[in-house]
């Protein structure tokens, strides 16, 4: 069934170069699957690919487009497109064709997730809008609802700006830079966005649904195949021109998507017109809120990250002081009991137990100062902020 569904999805003139073996139900049982014999060249066998006159770069592009088509349009994708499950053949037209095998490991997601993925790509590549990216991630189930969106969007906008700059300039991606240069950039970014990174670490706003594990696995596999075929292969840059073919998925059809993008730039979208019409009421509402705040009816709540860091550090300091006081208390008690002599019954074992307690709490003081406190200070310094 998976094989037949995969083949039907690509049964279009545009994807005539994609092939999946035919199956024969009449010769198939619970233990034996009978399929068409489709010989081909292993997709990473560069020598044989060049021998038959095929272009490896074209094959890498087609493999990437086939997977993007599965994700964005079909919502039904091959989870394991490793070189053993994809081969190449030379079509009668002289172009390269792809043959997919082994459809036992397939997965799918519904129209909401597909729409979210398309919206994510458009927001990242074309609109460069962190808010739209976060909205798409929420629909994909990757961003928790109710988290501090301000921090997420600020960090996200920084990433999008760097992504767009690299995409337009054609420079190296940050992951491909030398290690020292990457460390330098990371230090600079932490200095600029330290507060936001700390907020993200504290809230853990991102989650990772199981389905997307298979998506990333397939992406990494295709990336490895693509770089084997073409040293200049870049899946990120290949995605940009392909998105133009997905305009019909953005808002229902290509014309509506194009129109909405034009209206957005001109400020004539329905939402913009609605804002203009309702603006007087909004201003009046704001005035009412301000008036109530002046009367003391509202109590604004402000989250101060610096205060939160100070409180965390003070908790550790207070814990160390508490341990030190307890240690001294137990030590004084043990010394007092010892000074009474051995005439009283049970004094000696009780004094020993107090000495032991004094040692235990006493050892917790240097551990708290030199381990816990130092670890907290180093953690904050990594993000370019001070906790003192």
XYZ file of N, CA and C in Angstrom, residues 151-348:
594
model
N 11.138 36.776 23.891
C 12.512 36.256 23.829
C 12.700 35.356 22.621
N 11.724 34.484 22.373
C 11.815 33.553 21.238
C 11.899 34.323 19.926
N 11.046 35.330 19.772
C 11.020 36.086 18.520
C 12.277 36.936 18.341
N 12.815 37.461 19.440
C 14.032 38.276 19.321
C 15.219 37.416 18.876
N 15.363 36.241 19.495
C 16.436 35.325 19.079
C 16.173 34.835 17.655
N 14.902 34.544 17.363
C 14.541 34.077 16.025
C 14.827 35.115 14.956
N 14.563 36.390 15.245
C 14.820 37.440 14.258
C 16.312 37.587 13.995
N 17.112 37.428 15.048
C 18.567 37.470 14.861
C 19.017 36.343 13.936
N 18.467 35.140 14.155
C 18.802 34.003 13.290
C 18.358 34.255 11.853
N 17.133 34.778 11.681
C 16.609 35.025 10.334
C 17.445 36.066 9.609
N 17.847 37.130 10.315
C 18.665 38.174 9.685
C 19.993 37.602 9.191
N 20.631 36.768 10.029
C 21.899 36.152 9.608
C 21.676 35.170 8.475
N 20.572 34.431 8.533
C 20.236 33.475 7.488
C 20.039 34.190 6.153
N 19.265 35.282 6.165
C 19.003 36.035 4.939
C 20.280 36.650 4.369
N 21.132 37.177 5.279
C 22.382 37.798 4.822
C 23.282 36.774 4.145
N 23.394 35.589 4.725
C 24.225 34.540 4.133
C 23.618 34.033 2.837
N 22.282 33.900 2.815
C 21.592 33.402 1.620
C 21.800 34.335 0.430
N 21.736 35.655 0.687
C 21.866 36.626 -0.401
C 23.309 36.821 -0.838
N 24.230 36.748 0.114
C 25.635 37.004 -0.217
C 26.325 35.786 -0.810
N 25.780 34.592 -0.530
C 26.423 33.375 -1.026
C 27.633 32.973 -0.218
N 27.823 33.580 0.963
C 28.968 33.230 1.810
C 28.765 31.863 2.458
N 29.781 31.450 3.212
C 29.695 30.190 3.934
C 28.666 30.276 5.049
N 27.995 29.145 5.296
C 27.118 29.075 6.458
C 27.965 29.029 7.711
N 27.390 29.475 8.790
C 28.141 29.556 10.042
C 28.688 28.196 10.474
N 27.927 27.123 10.213
C 28.364 25.781 10.609
C 29.611 25.331 9.850
N 29.871 25.956 8.690
C 31.028 25.582 7.869
C 32.265 26.429 8.168
N 32.136 27.388 9.058
C 33.272 28.252 9.395
C 34.253 27.513 10.296
N 35.500 27.990 10.374
C 36.467 27.392 11.309
C 35.980 27.490 12.752
N 36.455 26.575 13.580
C 35.975 26.492 14.965
C 36.205 27.789 15.735
N 37.374 28.403 15.570
C 37.675 29.634 16.308
C 36.745 30.774 15.924
N 36.438 30.855 14.632
C 35.548 31.922 14.176
C 34.122 31.699 14.688
N 33.700 30.433 14.733
C 32.375 30.122 15.273
C 32.282 30.501 16.750
N 33.344 30.200 17.515
C 33.358 30.550 18.939
C 33.274 32.060 19.119
N 33.995 32.803 18.283
C 33.978 34.262 18.365
C 32.571 34.808 18.097
N 31.900 34.248 17.076
C 30.543 34.685 16.760
C 29.571 34.328 17.879
N 29.760 33.141 18.464
C 28.886 32.718 19.566
C 29.038 33.623 20.783
N 30.297 33.996 21.076
C 30.519 34.903 22.215
C 29.861 36.255 21.967
N 29.988 36.749 20.753
C 29.385 38.044 20.423
C 27.854 37.975 20.512
N 27.288 36.861 20.031
C 25.825 36.704 20.054
C 25.314 36.576 21.482
N 26.058 35.847 22.311
C 25.635 35.708 23.710
C 25.694 37.046 24.445
N 26.665 37.858 24.053
C 26.778 39.167 24.680
C 25.591 40.045 24.302
N 25.134 39.926 23.055
C 24.029 40.753 22.580
C 22.673 40.225 23.045
N 22.546 38.890 23.124
C 21.244 38.282 23.416
C 21.286 37.408 24.664
N 22.178 37.740 25.598
C 22.338 36.908 26.792
C 21.059 36.741 27.588
N 20.325 37.839 27.796
C 19.088 37.785 28.571
C 18.080 36.849 27.904
N 17.960 36.944 26.587
C 16.990 36.130 25.860
C 17.377 34.648 25.903
N 18.685 34.353 25.754
C 19.124 32.957 25.814
C 18.848 32.360 27.191
N 19.066 33.135 28.244
C 18.790 32.650 29.598
C 17.301 32.365 29.772
N 16.465 33.232 29.224
C 15.019 33.031 29.318
C 14.596 31.766 28.581
N 15.180 31.534 27.403
C 14.859 30.330 26.631
C 15.298 29.079 27.373
N 16.501 29.130 27.956
C 16.994 27.968 28.693
C 16.120 27.661 29.900
N 15.612 28.707 30.546
C 14.797 28.507 31.751
C 13.435 27.923 31.405
N 12.848 28.342 30.267
C 11.487 27.924 29.929
C 11.437 26.688 29.043
N 12.516 26.382 28.306
C 12.527 25.269 27.339
C 11.289 25.327 26.441
N 11.165 26.366 25.609
C 9.924 26.556 24.849
C 9.738 25.586 23.685
N 10.818 24.938 23.246
C 10.727 24.092 22.062
C 10.523 22.627 22.434
N 9.681 21.966 21.667
C 9.471 20.531 21.810
C 9.682 19.893 20.437
N 9.852 18.591 20.433
C 10.181 17.924 19.171
C 9.285 16.707 18.980
N 8.177 16.850 18.214
C 7.283 15.713 17.974
C 8.026 14.569 17.275
N 7.641 13.317 17.552
C 8.367 12.163 16.986
C 8.451 12.163 15.468
N 7.382 12.617 14.802
C 7.381 12.594 13.333
C 8.542 13.382 12.752
N 8.868 14.505 13.391
C 9.913 15.364 12.848
C 11.302 14.765 13.049
N 11.411 13.765 13.915
C 12.678 13.039 14.032
C 12.995 12.346 12.714
N 11.969 11.732 12.117
C 12.153 11.059 10.836
C 12.426 12.062 9.716
N 11.768 13.228 9.803
C 11.989 14.264 8.781
C 13.452 14.713 8.794
N 13.969 15.020 9.989
C 15.359 15.465 10.095
C 16.326 14.363 9.681
N 16.020 13.134 10.055
C 16.869 12.004 9.663
C 16.961 11.921 8.138
N 15.811 12.053 7.478
C 15.801 12.007 6.012
C 16.559 13.195 5.412
N 16.385 14.387 6.011
C 17.107 15.571 5.526
C 18.620 15.369 5.621
N 19.095 14.858 6.757
C 20.527 14.636 6.934
C 21.048 13.599 5.944
N 20.249 12.560 5.699
C 20.652 11.529 4.742
C 20.764 12.120 3.345
N 19.751 12.910 2.938
C 19.782 13.538 1.613
C 20.921 14.532 1.491
N 21.202 15.235 2.575
C 22.302 16.195 2.555
C 23.631 15.475 2.314
N 23.798 14.318 2.961
C 25.020 13.537 2.740
C 25.126 13.038 1.318
N 23.993 12.564 0.752
C 23.991 12.098 -0.644
C 24.302 13.256 -1.583
N 23.649 14.419 -1.340
C 23.845 15.573 -2.211
C 25.281 16.044 -2.244
N 25.942 16.080 -1.074
C 27.333 16.535 -1.025
C 28.286 15.514 -1.631
N 27.879 14.249 -1.638
C 28.678 13.235 -2.328
C 28.614 13.442 -3.843
N 27.420 13.795 -4.328
C 27.231 13.998 -5.771
C 27.802 15.328 -6.244
N 27.649 16.354 -5.412
C 28.063 17.704 -5.821
C 28.647 18.446 -4.616
N 29.953 18.744 -4.640
C 30.576 19.452 -3.505
C 29.916 20.797 -3.201
N 29.266 21.406 -4.202
C 28.610 22.704 -4.006
C 27.150 22.561 -3.591
N 26.724 21.337 -3.348
C 25.329 21.086 -2.985
C 24.970 21.827 -1.698
N 23.822 22.489 -1.712
C 23.344 23.219 -0.532
C 21.819 23.123 -0.503
N 21.304 22.240 0.330
C 19.858 22.009 0.396
C 19.110 23.273 0.782
N 19.719 24.095 1.627
C 19.061 25.329 2.058
C 18.824 26.263 0.887
N 19.813 26.394 0.023
C 19.661 27.284 -1.131
C 18.784 26.658 -2.218
N 18.758 25.326 -2.303
C 17.897 24.670 -3.283
C 16.424 24.836 -2.932
N 16.148 25.027 -1.642
C 14.761 25.147 -1.207
C 14.123 26.442 -1.697
N 14.894 27.525 -1.797
C 14.339 28.844 -2.135
C 13.611 28.856 -3.474
N 14.244 28.425 -4.603
C 13.502 28.452 -5.867
C 12.327 27.467 -5.893
N 12.447 26.353 -5.153
C 11.359 25.373 -5.154
C 10.098 25.936 -4.499
N 10.267 26.841 -3.534
C 9.112 27.392 -2.825
C 8.170 28.145 -3.759
N 8.699 28.659 -4.864
C 7.842 29.367 -5.818
C 6.777 28.442 -6.388
N 7.084 27.146 -6.423
C 6.124 26.181 -6.943
C 5.070 25.811 -5.906
N 5.239 26.275 -4.674
C 4.297 25.950 -3.605
C 3.377 27.117 -3.261
N 3.321 28.114 -4.145
C 2.495 29.287 -3.871
C 1.029 28.909 -3.668
N 0.581 27.855 -4.378
C -0.827 27.461 -4.278
C -1.162 26.852 -2.912
N -0.124 26.422 -2.157
C -0.369 25.838 -0.838
C -0.377 26.879 0.272
N 0.124 28.075 -0.008
C 0.257 29.088 1.040
C -1.102 29.610 1.498
N -1.937 30.065 0.547
C -3.243 30.624 0.894
C -4.381 30.001 0.087
N -4.154 28.812 -0.449
C -5.203 28.126 -1.201
C -4.943 28.086 -2.690
N -4.391 29.190 -3.250
C -4.014 29.194 -4.669
C -2.934 30.240 -4.888
N -2.231 30.115 -6.014
C -1.073 30.974 -6.278
C -1.477 32.438 -6.423
N -2.638 32.702 -7.095
C -3.066 34.087 -7.305
C -3.327 34.774 -5.974
N -4.013 34.074 -5.064
C -4.331 34.676 -3.773
C -3.064 34.952 -2.965
N -2.113 34.019 -3.021
C -0.863 34.226 -2.284
C -0.117 35.440 -2.820
N -0.014 35.534 -4.144
C 0.676 36.680 -4.762
C -0.027 37.981 -4.417
N -1.379 37.966 -4.501
C -2.152 39.166 -4.191
C -1.961 39.583 -2.738
N -1.976 38.603 -1.821
C -1.814 38.913 -0.400
C -0.432 39.492 -0.113
N 0.583 39.007 -0.805
C 1.928 39.528 -0.598
C 2.035 40.970 -1.093
N 1.386 41.268 -2.231
C 1.396 42.637 -2.760
C 0.634 43.570 -1.822
N -0.530 43.118 -1.373
C -1.344 43.937 -0.467
C -0.641 44.148 0.868
N 0.123 43.139 1.319
C 0.843 43.273 2.587
C 1.881 44.379 2.498
N 2.597 44.432 1.371
C 3.618 45.470 1.212
C 2.986 46.851 1.050
N 1.794 46.889 0.442
C 1.128 48.175 0.229
C 0.308 48.599 1.444
N 0.099 47.662 2.397
C -0.698 47.985 3.574
C -2.189 47.987 3.305
N -2.637 47.164 2.321
C -4.051 47.133 1.956
C -4.676 45.760 2.163
N -4.122 44.960 3.063
C -4.743 43.678 3.364
C -6.027 43.901 4.161
N -6.915 42.914 4.184
C -8.133 43.070 5.011
C -7.812 43.399 6.460
N -6.768 42.784 6.992
C -6.405 43.053 8.394
C -5.931 44.499 8.565
N -5.255 45.058 7.531
C -4.795 46.454 7.598
C -5.986 47.409 7.546
N -6.950 47.101 6.669
C -8.149 47.945 6.562
C -8.941 47.891 7.865
N -9.031 46.689 8.436
C -9.744 46.532 9.705
C -9.069 47.350 10.817
N -7.729 47.345 10.817
C -7.003 48.135 11.814
C -7.307 49.621 11.662
N -7.356 50.099 10.401
C -7.630 51.521 10.174
C -9.046 51.902 10.630
N -10.007 51.010 10.366
C -11.404 51.293 10.724
C -11.599 51.269 12.237
N -10.962 50.301 12.896
C -11.169 50.135 14.346
C -10.174 50.932 15.190
N -9.304 51.694 14.539
C -8.277 52.427 15.282
C -8.857 53.376 16.342
N -9.901 54.154 16.032
C -10.444 55.052 17.069
C -10.891 54.286 18.318
N -11.557 53.129 18.118
C -11.993 52.357 19.275
C -10.802 51.830 20.066
N -9.747 51.425 19.361
C -8.553 50.915 20.040
C -7.887 52.014 20.877
N -7.813 53.221 20.303
C -7.215 54.348 21.034
C -8.034 54.656 22.284
N -9.370 54.609 22.145
C -10.233 54.873 23.298
C -10.036 53.804 24.372
N -9.868 52.569 23.938
C -9.647 51.479 24.904
C -8.329 51.669 25.651
N -7.280 52.062 24.902
C -5.980 52.305 25.531
C -6.079 53.440 26.543
N -6.824 54.490 26.162
C -7.003 55.617 27.080
C -7.701 55.155 28.358
N -8.700 54.279 28.214
C -9.396 53.759 29.378
C -8.485 52.947 30.286
N -7.612 52.127 29.675
C -6.671 51.322 30.451
C -5.696 52.214 31.212
N -5.176 53.256 30.531
C -4.233 54.180 31.174
C -4.905 54.900 32.344
N -6.161 55.313 32.143
C -6.896 56.000 33.214
C -7.057 55.096 34.438
N -7.384 53.838 34.190
C -7.558 52.896 35.303
C -6.226 52.622 36.007
N -5.146 52.620 35.238
C -3.831 52.438 35.852
C -3.496 53.619 36.748
N -3.840 54.832 36.304
C -3.585 56.029 37.110
C -4.386 55.991 38.409
N -5.571 55.384 38.366
C -6.395 55.282 39.571
C -5.907 54.170 40.509
N -4.983 53.356 40.029
C -4.481 52.266 40.851
C -5.306 50.996 40.756
N -6.196 50.924 39.742
C -7.023 49.731 39.583
C -6.247 48.578 38.961
N -5.180 48.891 38.243
C -4.348 47.866 37.612
C -2.999 47.819 38.306
N -2.463 46.636 38.430
C -1.123 46.459 38.977
C -0.264 45.745 37.920
N 0.541 46.486 37.219
C 1.358 45.855 36.174
C 2.379 44.898 36.772
N 2.579 43.770 36.089
C 3.565 42.780 36.516
C 4.718 42.791 35.522
N 5.907 42.960 36.043
C 7.096 43.057 35.199
C 8.069 41.941 35.569
N 8.583 41.269 34.550
C 9.576 40.225 34.785
C 10.963 40.824 34.609
N 11.732 40.889 35.709
C 13.089 41.443 35.662
C 14.083 40.283 35.741
N 14.730 39.997 34.605
C 15.659 38.872 34.550
C 16.841 39.073 35.498
N 17.277 40.339 35.638
C 18.405 40.621 36.527
C 18.046 40.303 37.979
N 16.816 40.658 38.374
C 16.362 40.360 39.739
C 16.265 38.850 39.947
N 15.774 38.134 38.909
C 15.663 36.679 39.017
C 17.037 36.040 39.209
N 18.035 36.558 38.514
C 19.395 36.005 38.668
C 19.925 36.287 40.074
N 19.649 37.498 40.573
C 20.106 37.835 41.919
C 19.432 36.944 42.964
N 18.136 36.669 42.752
C 17.412 35.807 43.696
C 17.993 34.395 43.686
N 18.286 33.873 42.490
C 18.879 32.529 42.393
C 20.214 32.468 43.125
N 21.019 33.514 42.950
C 22.327 33.523 43.608
C 22.171 33.674 45.123
N 21.217 34.512 45.532
C 20.996 34.707 46.969
C 20.508 33.429 47.638
N 19.738 32.631 46.915
C 19.289 31.347 47.466
C 20.475 30.456 47.796
N 21.447 30.408 46.881
C 22.636 29.598 47.132
C 23.450 30.154 48.305
N 23.587 31.485 48.348
C 24.344 32.106 49.440
C 23.675 31.830 50.784
N 22.349 31.994 50.817
C 21.612 31.733 52.062
C 21.714 30.268 52.473
N 21.688 29.384 51.492
C 21.829 27.952 51.803
C 23.198 27.679 52.432
N 24.248 28.319 51.903
C 25.595 28.147 52.462
C 25.670 28.700 53.895
N 25.056 29.859 54.119
C 25.046 30.453 55.469
C 24.306 29.537 56.440
N 23.174 29.008 55.980
C 22.384 28.100 56.825
C 23.200 26.861 57.206
N 23.913 26.283 56.227
C 24.745 25.111 56.508
C 25.869 25.447 57.493
N 26.463 26.635 57.321
C 27.550 27.048 58.217
C 27.038 27.241 59.651
N 25.848 27.854 59.780
C 25.268 28.078 61.122
C 24.957 26.741 61.790
N 24.360 25.814 61.032
C 24.045 24.502 61.586
C 25.311 23.756 61.996
N 26.344 23.869 61.170
C 27.604 23.195 61.487
C 28.186 23.729 62.797
N 28.178 25.054 62.945
C 28.690 25.657 64.186
C 27.835 25.268 65.398
N 26.506 25.218 65.185
C 25.604 24.854 66.269
C 25.886 23.425 66.753
N 25.999 22.501 65.797
C 26.273 21.114 66.167
C 27.660 20.968 66.809
N 28.639 21.753 66.300
C 29.993 21.680 66.852
C 30.014 22.185 68.301
N 29.341 23.320 68.542
C 29.283 23.866 69.906
C 28.563 22.911 70.865
N 27.481 22.325 70.370
C 26.734 21.374 71.205
C 27.594 20.167 71.553
N 28.315 19.642 70.537
C 29.175 18.480 70.779
C 30.288 18.824 71.760
N 30.862 20.042 71.602
C 31.941 20.458 72.516
C 31.425 20.613 73.950
N 30.209 21.161 74.070
C 29.624 21.330 75.405
C 29.372 19.979 76.071
N 28.836 19.040 75.276
C 28.579 17.705 75.828
C 29.875 17.010 76.223
N 30.906 17.203 75.430
C 32.187 16.569 75.735
C 32.779 17.135 77.015
N 32.579 18.461 77.245
C 33.146 19.100 78.436
C 32.473 18.628 79.723
N 31.283 18.042 79.603
C 30.586 17.545 80.773
C 31.234 16.280 81.332
N 32.088 15.696 80.525
C 32.775 14.485 80.979
C 31.994 13.245 80.621
N 32.458 12.129 81.114
C 31.842 10.846 80.787
C 30.992 10.319 81.920
N 30.714 11.175 82.945
C 29.927 10.714 84.092
C 28.466 10.484 83.703
N 27.962 11.313 82.784
C 26.558 11.186 82.376
C 26.418 10.049 81.364
N 25.365 9.282 81.526
C 25.121 8.131 80.647
C 24.695 8.619 79.263
N 25.308 8.083 78.251
C 24.928 8.378 76.856
C 25.489 9.653 76.299
N 26.333 10.363 77.037
C 26.881 11.634 76.533
C 27.825 11.394 75.360
N 28.668 10.388 75.487
C 29.708 10.155 74.478
C 29.133 9.861 73.080
